[in-house]
Short mmCIF file of C-alpha atoms in Angstrom, two decimals:
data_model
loop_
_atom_site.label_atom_id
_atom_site.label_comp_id
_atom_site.label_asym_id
_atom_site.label_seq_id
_atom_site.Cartn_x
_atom_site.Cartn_y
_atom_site.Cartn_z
CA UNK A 1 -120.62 36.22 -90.55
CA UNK A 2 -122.63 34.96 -87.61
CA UNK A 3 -123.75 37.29 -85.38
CA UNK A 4 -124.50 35.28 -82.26
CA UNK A 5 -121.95 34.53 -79.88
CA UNK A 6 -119.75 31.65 -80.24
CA UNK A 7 -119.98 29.61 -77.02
CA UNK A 8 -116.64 30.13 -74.85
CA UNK A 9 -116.28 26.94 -73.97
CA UNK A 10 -114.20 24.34 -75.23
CA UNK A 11 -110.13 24.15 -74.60
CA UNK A 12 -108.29 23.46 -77.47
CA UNK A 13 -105.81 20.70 -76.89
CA UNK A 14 -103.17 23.20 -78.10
CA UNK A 15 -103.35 24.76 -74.82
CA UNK A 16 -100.95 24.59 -72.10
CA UNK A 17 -97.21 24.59 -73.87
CA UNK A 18 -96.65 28.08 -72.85
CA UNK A 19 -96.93 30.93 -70.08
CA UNK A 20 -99.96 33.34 -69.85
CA UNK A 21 -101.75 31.31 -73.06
CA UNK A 22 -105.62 32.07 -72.52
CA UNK A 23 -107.90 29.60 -72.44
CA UNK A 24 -111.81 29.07 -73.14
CA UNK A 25 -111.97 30.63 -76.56
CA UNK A 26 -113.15 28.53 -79.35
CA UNK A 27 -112.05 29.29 -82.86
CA UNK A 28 -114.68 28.55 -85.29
CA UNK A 29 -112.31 28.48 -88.23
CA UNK A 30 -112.40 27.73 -91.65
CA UNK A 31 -114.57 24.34 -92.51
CA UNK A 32 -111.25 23.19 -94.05
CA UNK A 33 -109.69 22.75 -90.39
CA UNK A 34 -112.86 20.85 -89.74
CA UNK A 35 -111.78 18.63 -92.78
CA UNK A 36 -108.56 18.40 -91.46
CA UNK A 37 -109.74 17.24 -87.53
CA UNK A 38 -112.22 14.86 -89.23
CA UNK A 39 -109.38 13.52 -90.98
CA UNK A 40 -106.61 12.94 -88.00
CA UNK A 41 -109.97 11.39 -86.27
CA UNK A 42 -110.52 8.52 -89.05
CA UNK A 43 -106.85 8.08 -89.46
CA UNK A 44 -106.54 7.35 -86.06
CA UNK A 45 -109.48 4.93 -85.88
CA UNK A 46 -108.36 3.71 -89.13
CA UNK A 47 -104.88 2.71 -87.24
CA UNK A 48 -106.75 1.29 -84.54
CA UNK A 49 -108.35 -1.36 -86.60
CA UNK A 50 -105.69 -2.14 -88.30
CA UNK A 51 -103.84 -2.88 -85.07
CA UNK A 52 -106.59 -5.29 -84.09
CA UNK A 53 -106.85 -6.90 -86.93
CA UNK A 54 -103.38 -7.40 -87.79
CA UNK A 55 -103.49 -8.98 -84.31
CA UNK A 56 -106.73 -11.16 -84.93
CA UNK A 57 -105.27 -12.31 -88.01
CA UNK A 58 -101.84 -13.50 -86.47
CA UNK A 59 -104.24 -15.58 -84.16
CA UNK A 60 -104.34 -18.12 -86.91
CA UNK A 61 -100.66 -18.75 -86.21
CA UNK A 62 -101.13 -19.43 -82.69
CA UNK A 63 -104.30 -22.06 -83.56
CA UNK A 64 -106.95 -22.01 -86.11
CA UNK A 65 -109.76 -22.81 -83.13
CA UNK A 66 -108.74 -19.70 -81.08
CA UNK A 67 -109.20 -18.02 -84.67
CA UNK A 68 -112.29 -18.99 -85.40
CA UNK A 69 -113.85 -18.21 -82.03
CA UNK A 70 -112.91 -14.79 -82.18
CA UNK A 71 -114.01 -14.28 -85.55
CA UNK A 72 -117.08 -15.51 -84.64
CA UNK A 73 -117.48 -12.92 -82.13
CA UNK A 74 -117.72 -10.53 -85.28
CA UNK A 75 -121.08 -11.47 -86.55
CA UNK A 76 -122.46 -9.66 -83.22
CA UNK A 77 -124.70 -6.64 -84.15
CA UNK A 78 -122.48 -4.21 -82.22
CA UNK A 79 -119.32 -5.58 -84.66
CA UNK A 80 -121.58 -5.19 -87.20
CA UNK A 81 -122.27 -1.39 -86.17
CA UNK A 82 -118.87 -0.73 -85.70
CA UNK A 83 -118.01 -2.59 -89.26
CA UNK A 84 -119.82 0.19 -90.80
CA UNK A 85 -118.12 2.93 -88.74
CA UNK A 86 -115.09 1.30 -90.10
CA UNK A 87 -116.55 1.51 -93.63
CA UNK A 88 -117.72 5.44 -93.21
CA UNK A 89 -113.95 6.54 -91.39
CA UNK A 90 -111.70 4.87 -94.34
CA UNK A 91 -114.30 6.28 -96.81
CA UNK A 92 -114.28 9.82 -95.50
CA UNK A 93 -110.38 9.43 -94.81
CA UNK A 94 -109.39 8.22 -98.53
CA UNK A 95 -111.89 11.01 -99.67
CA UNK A 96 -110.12 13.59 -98.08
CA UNK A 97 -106.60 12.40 -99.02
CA UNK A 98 -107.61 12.98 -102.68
CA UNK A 99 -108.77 16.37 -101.61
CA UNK A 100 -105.46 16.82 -99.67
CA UNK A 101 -103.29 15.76 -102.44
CA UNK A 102 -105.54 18.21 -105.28
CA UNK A 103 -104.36 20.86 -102.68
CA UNK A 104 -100.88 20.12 -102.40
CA UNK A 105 -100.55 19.11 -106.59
CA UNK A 106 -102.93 21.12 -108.50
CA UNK A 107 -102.55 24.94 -108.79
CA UNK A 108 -106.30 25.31 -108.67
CA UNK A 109 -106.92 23.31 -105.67
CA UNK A 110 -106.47 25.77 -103.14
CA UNK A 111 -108.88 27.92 -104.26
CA UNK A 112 -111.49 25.06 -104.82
CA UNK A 113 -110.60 23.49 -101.54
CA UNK A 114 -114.62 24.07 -99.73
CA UNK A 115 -116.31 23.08 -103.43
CA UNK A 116 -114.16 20.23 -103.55
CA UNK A 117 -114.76 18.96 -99.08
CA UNK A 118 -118.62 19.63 -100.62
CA UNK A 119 -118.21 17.05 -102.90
CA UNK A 120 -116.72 14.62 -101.27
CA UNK A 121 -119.25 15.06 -98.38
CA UNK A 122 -121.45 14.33 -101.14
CA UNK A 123 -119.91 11.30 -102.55
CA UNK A 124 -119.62 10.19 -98.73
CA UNK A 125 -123.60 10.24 -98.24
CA UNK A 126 -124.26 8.78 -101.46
CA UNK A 127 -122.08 5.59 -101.07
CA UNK A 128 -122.66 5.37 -96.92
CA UNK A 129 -126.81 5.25 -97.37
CA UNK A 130 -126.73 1.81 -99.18
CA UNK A 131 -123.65 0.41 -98.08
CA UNK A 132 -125.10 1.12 -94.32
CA UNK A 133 -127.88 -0.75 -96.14
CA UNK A 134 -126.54 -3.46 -97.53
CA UNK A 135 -124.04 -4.26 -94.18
CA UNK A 136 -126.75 -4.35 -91.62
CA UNK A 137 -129.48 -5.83 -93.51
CA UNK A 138 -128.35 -9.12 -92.26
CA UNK A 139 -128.35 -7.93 -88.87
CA UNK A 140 -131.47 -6.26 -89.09
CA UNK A 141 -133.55 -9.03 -90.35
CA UNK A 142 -132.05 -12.04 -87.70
CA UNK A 143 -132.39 -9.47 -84.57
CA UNK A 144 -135.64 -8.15 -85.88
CA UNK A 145 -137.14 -11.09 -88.06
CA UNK A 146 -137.68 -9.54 -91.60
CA UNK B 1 -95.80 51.37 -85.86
CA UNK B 2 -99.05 50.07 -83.41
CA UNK B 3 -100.12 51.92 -80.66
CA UNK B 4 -101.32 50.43 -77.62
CA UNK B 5 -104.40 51.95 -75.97
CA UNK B 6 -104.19 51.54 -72.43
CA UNK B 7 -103.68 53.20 -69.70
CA UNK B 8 -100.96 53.30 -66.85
CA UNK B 9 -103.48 53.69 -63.69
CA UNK B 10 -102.86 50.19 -61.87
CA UNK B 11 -106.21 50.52 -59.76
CA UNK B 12 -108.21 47.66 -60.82
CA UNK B 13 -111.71 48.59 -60.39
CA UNK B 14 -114.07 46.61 -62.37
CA UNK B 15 -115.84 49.34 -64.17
CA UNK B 16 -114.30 52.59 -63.62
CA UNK B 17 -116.57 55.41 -65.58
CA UNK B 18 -114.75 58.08 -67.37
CA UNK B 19 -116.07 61.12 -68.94
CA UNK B 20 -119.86 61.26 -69.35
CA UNK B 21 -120.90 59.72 -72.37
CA UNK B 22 -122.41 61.10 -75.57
CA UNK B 23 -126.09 61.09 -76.31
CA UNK B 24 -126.99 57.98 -77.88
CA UNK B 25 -127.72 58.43 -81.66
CA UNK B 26 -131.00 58.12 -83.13
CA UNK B 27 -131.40 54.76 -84.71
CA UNK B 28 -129.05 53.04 -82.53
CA UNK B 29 -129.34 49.70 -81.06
CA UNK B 30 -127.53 48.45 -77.73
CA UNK B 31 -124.77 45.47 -78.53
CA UNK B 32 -123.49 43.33 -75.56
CA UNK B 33 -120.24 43.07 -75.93
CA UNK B 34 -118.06 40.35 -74.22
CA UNK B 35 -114.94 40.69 -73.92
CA UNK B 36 -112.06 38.54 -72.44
CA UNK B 37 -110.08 40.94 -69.77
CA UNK B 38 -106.92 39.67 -68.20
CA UNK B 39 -104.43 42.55 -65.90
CA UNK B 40 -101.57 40.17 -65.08
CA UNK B 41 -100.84 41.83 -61.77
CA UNK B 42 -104.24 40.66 -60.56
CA UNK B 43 -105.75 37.76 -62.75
CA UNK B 44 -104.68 34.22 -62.35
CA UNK B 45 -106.69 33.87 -65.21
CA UNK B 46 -108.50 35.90 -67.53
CA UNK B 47 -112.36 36.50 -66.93
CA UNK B 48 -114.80 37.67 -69.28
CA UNK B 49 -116.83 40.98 -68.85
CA UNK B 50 -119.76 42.13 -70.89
CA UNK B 51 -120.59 46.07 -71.75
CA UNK B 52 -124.01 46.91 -73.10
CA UNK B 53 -123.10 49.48 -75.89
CA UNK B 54 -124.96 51.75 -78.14
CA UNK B 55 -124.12 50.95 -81.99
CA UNK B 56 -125.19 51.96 -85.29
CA UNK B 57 -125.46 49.69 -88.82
CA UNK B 58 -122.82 52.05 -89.84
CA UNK B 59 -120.45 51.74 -86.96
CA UNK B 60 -117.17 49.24 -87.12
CA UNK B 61 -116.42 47.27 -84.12
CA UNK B 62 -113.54 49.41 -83.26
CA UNK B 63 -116.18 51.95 -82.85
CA UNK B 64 -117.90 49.89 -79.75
CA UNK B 65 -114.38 49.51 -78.27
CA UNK B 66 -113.34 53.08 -78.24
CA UNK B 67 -116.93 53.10 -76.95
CA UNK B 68 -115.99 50.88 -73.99
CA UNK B 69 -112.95 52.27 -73.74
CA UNK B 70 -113.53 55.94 -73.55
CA UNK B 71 -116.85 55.99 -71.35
CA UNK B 72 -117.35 52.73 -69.13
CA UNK B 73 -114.54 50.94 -68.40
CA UNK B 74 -111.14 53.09 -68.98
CA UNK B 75 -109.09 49.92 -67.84
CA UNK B 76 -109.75 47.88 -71.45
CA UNK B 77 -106.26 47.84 -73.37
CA UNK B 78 -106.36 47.04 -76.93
CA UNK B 79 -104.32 47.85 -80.23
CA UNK B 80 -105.07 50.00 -82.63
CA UNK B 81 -103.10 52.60 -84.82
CA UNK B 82 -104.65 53.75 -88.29
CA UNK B 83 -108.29 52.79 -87.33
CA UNK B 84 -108.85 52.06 -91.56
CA UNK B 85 -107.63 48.56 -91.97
CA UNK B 86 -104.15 49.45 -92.68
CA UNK B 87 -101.75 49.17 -90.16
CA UNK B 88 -102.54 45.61 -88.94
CA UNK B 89 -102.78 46.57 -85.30
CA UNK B 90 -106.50 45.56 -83.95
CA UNK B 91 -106.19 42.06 -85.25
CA UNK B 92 -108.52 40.55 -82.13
CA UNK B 93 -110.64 37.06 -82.24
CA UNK B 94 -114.30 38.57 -82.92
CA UNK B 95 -117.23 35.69 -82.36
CA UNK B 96 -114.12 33.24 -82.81
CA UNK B 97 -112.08 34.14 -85.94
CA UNK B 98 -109.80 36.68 -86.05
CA UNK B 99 -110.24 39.77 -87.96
CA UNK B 100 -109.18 43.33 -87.41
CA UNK B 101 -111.79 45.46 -85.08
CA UNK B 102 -111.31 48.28 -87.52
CA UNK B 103 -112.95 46.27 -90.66
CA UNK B 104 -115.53 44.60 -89.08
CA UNK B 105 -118.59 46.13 -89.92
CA UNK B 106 -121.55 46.45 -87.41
CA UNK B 107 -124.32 45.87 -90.23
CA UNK B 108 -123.13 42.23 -90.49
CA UNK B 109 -122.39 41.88 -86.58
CA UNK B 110 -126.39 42.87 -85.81
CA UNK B 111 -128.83 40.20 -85.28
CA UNK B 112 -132.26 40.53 -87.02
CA UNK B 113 -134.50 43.15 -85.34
CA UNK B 114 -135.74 42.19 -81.81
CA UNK B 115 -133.09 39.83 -81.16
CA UNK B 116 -130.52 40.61 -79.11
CA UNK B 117 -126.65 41.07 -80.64
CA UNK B 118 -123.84 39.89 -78.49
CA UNK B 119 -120.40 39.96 -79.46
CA UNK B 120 -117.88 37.61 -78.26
CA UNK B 121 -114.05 39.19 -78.26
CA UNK B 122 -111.03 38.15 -77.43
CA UNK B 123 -107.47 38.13 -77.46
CA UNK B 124 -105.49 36.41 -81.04
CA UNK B 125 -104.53 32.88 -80.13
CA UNK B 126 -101.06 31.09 -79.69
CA UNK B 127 -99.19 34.49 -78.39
CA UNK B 128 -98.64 35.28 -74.85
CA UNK B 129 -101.23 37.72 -73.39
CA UNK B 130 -100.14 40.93 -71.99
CA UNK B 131 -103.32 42.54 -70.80
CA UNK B 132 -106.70 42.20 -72.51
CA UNK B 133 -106.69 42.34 -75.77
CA UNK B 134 -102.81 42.96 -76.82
CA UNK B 135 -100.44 40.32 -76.84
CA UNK B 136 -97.19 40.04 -76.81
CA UNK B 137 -95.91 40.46 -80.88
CA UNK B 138 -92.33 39.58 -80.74
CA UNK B 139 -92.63 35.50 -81.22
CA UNK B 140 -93.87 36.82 -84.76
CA UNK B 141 -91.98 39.30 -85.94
CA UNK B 142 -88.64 36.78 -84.97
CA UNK B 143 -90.25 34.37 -87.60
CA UNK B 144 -90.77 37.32 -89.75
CA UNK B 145 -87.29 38.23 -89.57
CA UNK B 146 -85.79 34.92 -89.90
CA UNK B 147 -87.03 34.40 -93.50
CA UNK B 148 -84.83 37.22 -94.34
CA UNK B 149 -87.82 39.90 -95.68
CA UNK B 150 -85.86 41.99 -97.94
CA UNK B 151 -84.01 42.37 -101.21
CA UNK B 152 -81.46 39.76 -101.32
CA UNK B 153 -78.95 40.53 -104.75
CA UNK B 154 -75.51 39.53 -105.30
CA UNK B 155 -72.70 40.97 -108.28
CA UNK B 156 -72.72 44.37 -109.70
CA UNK B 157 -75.56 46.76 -108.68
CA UNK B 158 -77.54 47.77 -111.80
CA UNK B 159 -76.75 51.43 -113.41
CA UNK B 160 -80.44 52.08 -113.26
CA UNK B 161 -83.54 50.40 -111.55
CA UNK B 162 -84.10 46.30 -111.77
CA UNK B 163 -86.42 46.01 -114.39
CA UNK B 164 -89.18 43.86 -113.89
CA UNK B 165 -91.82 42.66 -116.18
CA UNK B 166 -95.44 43.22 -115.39
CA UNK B 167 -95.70 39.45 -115.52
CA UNK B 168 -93.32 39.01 -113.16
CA UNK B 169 -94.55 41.68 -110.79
CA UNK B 170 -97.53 39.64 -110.97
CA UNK B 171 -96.08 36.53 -109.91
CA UNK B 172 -96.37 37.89 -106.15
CA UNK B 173 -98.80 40.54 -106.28
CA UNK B 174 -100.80 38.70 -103.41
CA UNK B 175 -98.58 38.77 -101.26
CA UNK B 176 -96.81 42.25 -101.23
CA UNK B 177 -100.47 42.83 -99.36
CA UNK B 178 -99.48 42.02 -95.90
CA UNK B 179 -99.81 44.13 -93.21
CA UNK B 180 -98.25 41.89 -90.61
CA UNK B 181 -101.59 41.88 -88.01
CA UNK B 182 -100.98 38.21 -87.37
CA UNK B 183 -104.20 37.43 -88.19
CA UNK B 184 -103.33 34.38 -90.06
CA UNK B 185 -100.65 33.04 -88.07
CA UNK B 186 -102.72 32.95 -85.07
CA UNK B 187 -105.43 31.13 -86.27
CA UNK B 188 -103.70 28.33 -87.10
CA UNK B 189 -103.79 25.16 -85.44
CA UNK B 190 -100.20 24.24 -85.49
CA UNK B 191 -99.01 27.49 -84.22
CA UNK B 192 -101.25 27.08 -81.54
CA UNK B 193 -100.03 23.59 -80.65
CA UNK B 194 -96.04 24.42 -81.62
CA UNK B 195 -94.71 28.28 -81.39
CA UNK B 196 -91.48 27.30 -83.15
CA UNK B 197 -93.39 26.83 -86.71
CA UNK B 198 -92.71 29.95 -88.73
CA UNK B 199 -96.11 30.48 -89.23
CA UNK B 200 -97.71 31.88 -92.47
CA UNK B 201 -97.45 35.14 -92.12
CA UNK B 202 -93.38 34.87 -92.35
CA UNK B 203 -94.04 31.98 -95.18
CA UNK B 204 -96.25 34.92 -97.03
CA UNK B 205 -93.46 37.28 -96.38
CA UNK B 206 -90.60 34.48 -97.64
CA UNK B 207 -93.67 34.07 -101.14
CA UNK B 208 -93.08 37.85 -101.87
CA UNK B 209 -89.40 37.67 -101.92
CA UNK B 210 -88.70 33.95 -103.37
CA UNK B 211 -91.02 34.32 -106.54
CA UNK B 212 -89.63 38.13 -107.10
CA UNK B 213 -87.58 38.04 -110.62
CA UNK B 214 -85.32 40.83 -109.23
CA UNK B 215 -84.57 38.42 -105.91
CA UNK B 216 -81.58 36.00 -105.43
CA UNK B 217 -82.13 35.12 -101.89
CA UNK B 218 -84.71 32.54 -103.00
CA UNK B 219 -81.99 29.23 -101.90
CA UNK B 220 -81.52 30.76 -98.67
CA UNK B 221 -85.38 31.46 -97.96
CA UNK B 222 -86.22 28.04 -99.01
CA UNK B 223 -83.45 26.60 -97.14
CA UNK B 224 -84.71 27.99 -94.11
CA UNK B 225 -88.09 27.01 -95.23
CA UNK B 226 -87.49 23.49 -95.65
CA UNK B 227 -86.83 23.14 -91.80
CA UNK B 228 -88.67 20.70 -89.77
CA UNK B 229 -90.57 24.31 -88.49
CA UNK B 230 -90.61 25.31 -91.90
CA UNK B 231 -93.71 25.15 -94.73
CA UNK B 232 -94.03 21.28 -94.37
CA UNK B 233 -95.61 21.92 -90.73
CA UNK B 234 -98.44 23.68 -92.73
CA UNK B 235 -101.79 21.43 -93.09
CA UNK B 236 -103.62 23.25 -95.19
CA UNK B 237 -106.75 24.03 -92.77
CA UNK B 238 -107.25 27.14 -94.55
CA UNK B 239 -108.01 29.33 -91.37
CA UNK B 240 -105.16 31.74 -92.14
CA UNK B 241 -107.10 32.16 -95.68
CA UNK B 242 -110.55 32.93 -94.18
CA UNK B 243 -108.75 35.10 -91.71
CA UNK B 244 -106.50 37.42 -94.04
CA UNK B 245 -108.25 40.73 -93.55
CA UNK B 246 -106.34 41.53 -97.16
CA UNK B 247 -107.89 38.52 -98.67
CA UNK B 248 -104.61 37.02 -99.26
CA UNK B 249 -104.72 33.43 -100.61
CA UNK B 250 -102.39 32.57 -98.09
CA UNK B 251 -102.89 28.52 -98.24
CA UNK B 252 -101.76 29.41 -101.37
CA UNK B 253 -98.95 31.16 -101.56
CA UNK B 254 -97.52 28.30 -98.99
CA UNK B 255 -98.48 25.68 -100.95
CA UNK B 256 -96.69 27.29 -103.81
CA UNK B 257 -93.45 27.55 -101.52
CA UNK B 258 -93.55 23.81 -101.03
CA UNK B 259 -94.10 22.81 -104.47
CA UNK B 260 -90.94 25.02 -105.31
CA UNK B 261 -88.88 23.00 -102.80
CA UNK B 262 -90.54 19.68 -104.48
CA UNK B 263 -89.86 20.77 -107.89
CA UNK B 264 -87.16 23.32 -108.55
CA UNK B 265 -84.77 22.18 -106.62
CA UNK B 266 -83.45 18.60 -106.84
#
């Protein structure tokens, strides 16, 4: 147990429904909740995408030129940035789900819930280091001349 | 069952000091502790106030409160019945998770010598504050009772007692352990976003009762249970587990309640 003071700042969204609810108390909680925010988070920017691209790719319908132009805007350096956001929320997000679903499924899985969010923490470093490598090395060397 | 230590003087002096205070132990080391204080006739909102008080390795927080409490500031309400861990009544948010006052140990709260030790408390989450650090219970104990928390049998009473097999009395050993200090159900997220979810103290409470051999209610617990407020609201962020001061596994136990509504029953 920590023995410094949490800071009493942040208001949990889940303030506010009801009468004479305090606010400005942080609850440091368990890391699974952390797991669980984390994992609303890339779902959501997960759903995002998808929105966009289900609307970039519908483009094509409308004309191939308009299609290609905004596909073109991809190959900027920020896309490419974002690209591997992309890459590191549907990682951590289909990571988790396992986790999730060894909860829900296996009698064990409760009790090896924070071994198990270690190891797919692991797994999530291990596979973002060179795929960050290998998806901006093209960037890197035209903006920076390899 | 809990008894509520405050006091029914409605002055609202900020530090009010009561009877002269005993010589500080040898040994002892002075703790800040802050504490969130709210009087509802004259807070809008609550405020935070901080005591400086003399504690020992061997002292429990509950200790430092009575300290507060009984010398500086005679205003501070708080819970607290047995004082040992049993009665569930000091269940309080100490340095942000919830534990009871009364277990909480002061050798793990002190920071390494030289360095000060401050103590951040306040009242559980996701029930409505009355004054300081009690809150108003009821919203539990109405999904407590809804889950139906007692001996459900139907047909002839037995001539004798309902046998049970050890086995079977181990089926839901963990969760006979429940004191009821809300702990759990006020640490978790959901309850603090929706107060209509049962919560898992009542889904621990529906656990002792559903896997009990001796039990037919189990239909009409999971029935309730399946409700759109029932288990399924449950995410599985574990806080209720790392809050249980009775080390209950009670992720568990709720997970276990909705594979039984996946599996058992068709």
């Amino acid at each position: 147990m920590s023995t410094t003071a949490s800071p009493a700042t942040g208001t949990g969204a889940a303030q506010g429904a009801r009468r004479s609810r305090r606010r400005g108390t942080f609850y440091k909680g368990d890391p699974g909740m952390w797991s669980w925010v984390a994992h609303r988070i890339t779902g959501v920017l997960t759903f995002f995408f998808l929105f966009a691209h289900v609307l970039d790719t519908a483009l094509v319908r409308v004309s191939p030129n308009a299609y290609d132009e905004v596909i073109a805007t991809y190959k900027t350096p920020l896309v490419n940035l974002i690209e591997v956001g992309l890459v590191g929320a549907v990682l951590y997000h289909a990571l988790n789900g396992i986790r999730v679903m060894l909860v829900d499924f296996w009698a064990k899985g409760p009790k090896y819930q924070r071994p198990m969010l270690w190891v797919i923490l692991g797994v999530w470093v291990l596979v973002m280091i060179p795929g960050t490598y290998y998806m901006l090395e093209r960037t890197v060397t035209e903006m920076f001349g390899g | 069952m809990s008894t509520a230590v405050s006091d029914n003087d409605t002055s609202s002096g900020p530090q009010q000091a009561g009877p002269k205070p005993p010589p500080v132990p040898e040994g002892s080391r002075t703790v800040t502790l802050k504490i969130q204080r709210f009087n509802p006739e004259f807070d809008e909102e609550p405020r935070w106030e901080s005591y400086d008080v003399p504690a020992l390795s061997t002292d429990r927080l509950l200790n430092l409160l009575h300290y507060v409490k009984w010398y500086l500031d005679g205003t501070l309400a708080f819970r607290r019945s047995c004082a040992h861990g049993v009665c569930g009544s000091d269940a309080m948010q100490i340095n942000g998770v919830n534990r009871l006052a009364c277990k909480v140990l002061m050798k793990d709260m002190l920071a390494p010598q030289g360095k000060p030790t401050v103590i951040t408390i306040a009242p559980i989450k996701g029930l409505p504050v009355q004054k300081d650090l009690y809150v108003d219970m009821e919203p539990f104990f109405e999904a407590f009772k809804a889950i139906k928390p007692y001996l459900i049998t139907y047909g002839n009473e037995p001539s004798k007692e309902r046998i049970q097999s050890p086995a079977d009395r181990e089926r839901f050993d963990d969760t006979t352990k429940c004191i009821l200090c809300a702990c759990c159900t006020t640490s978790c997220p959901v309850y603090w976003a929706d107060g209509s979810y049962f919560g898992p103290a009542a889904i621990v409470n529906a656990h002792r009762f559903i896997f009990d051999s001796r039990d037919q209610g189990a239909e009409e617990r999971l029935d309730i249970l399946n409700d759109a407020e029932g288990v399924w609201r449950c995410r599985t962020t574990f806080n209720c587990t790392d809050a249980c001061p009775r080390g209950i596994q009670v992720t568990k136990a709720i997970q276990e309640v909705k594979r039984a509504l996946l599996f058992k029953r068709v």
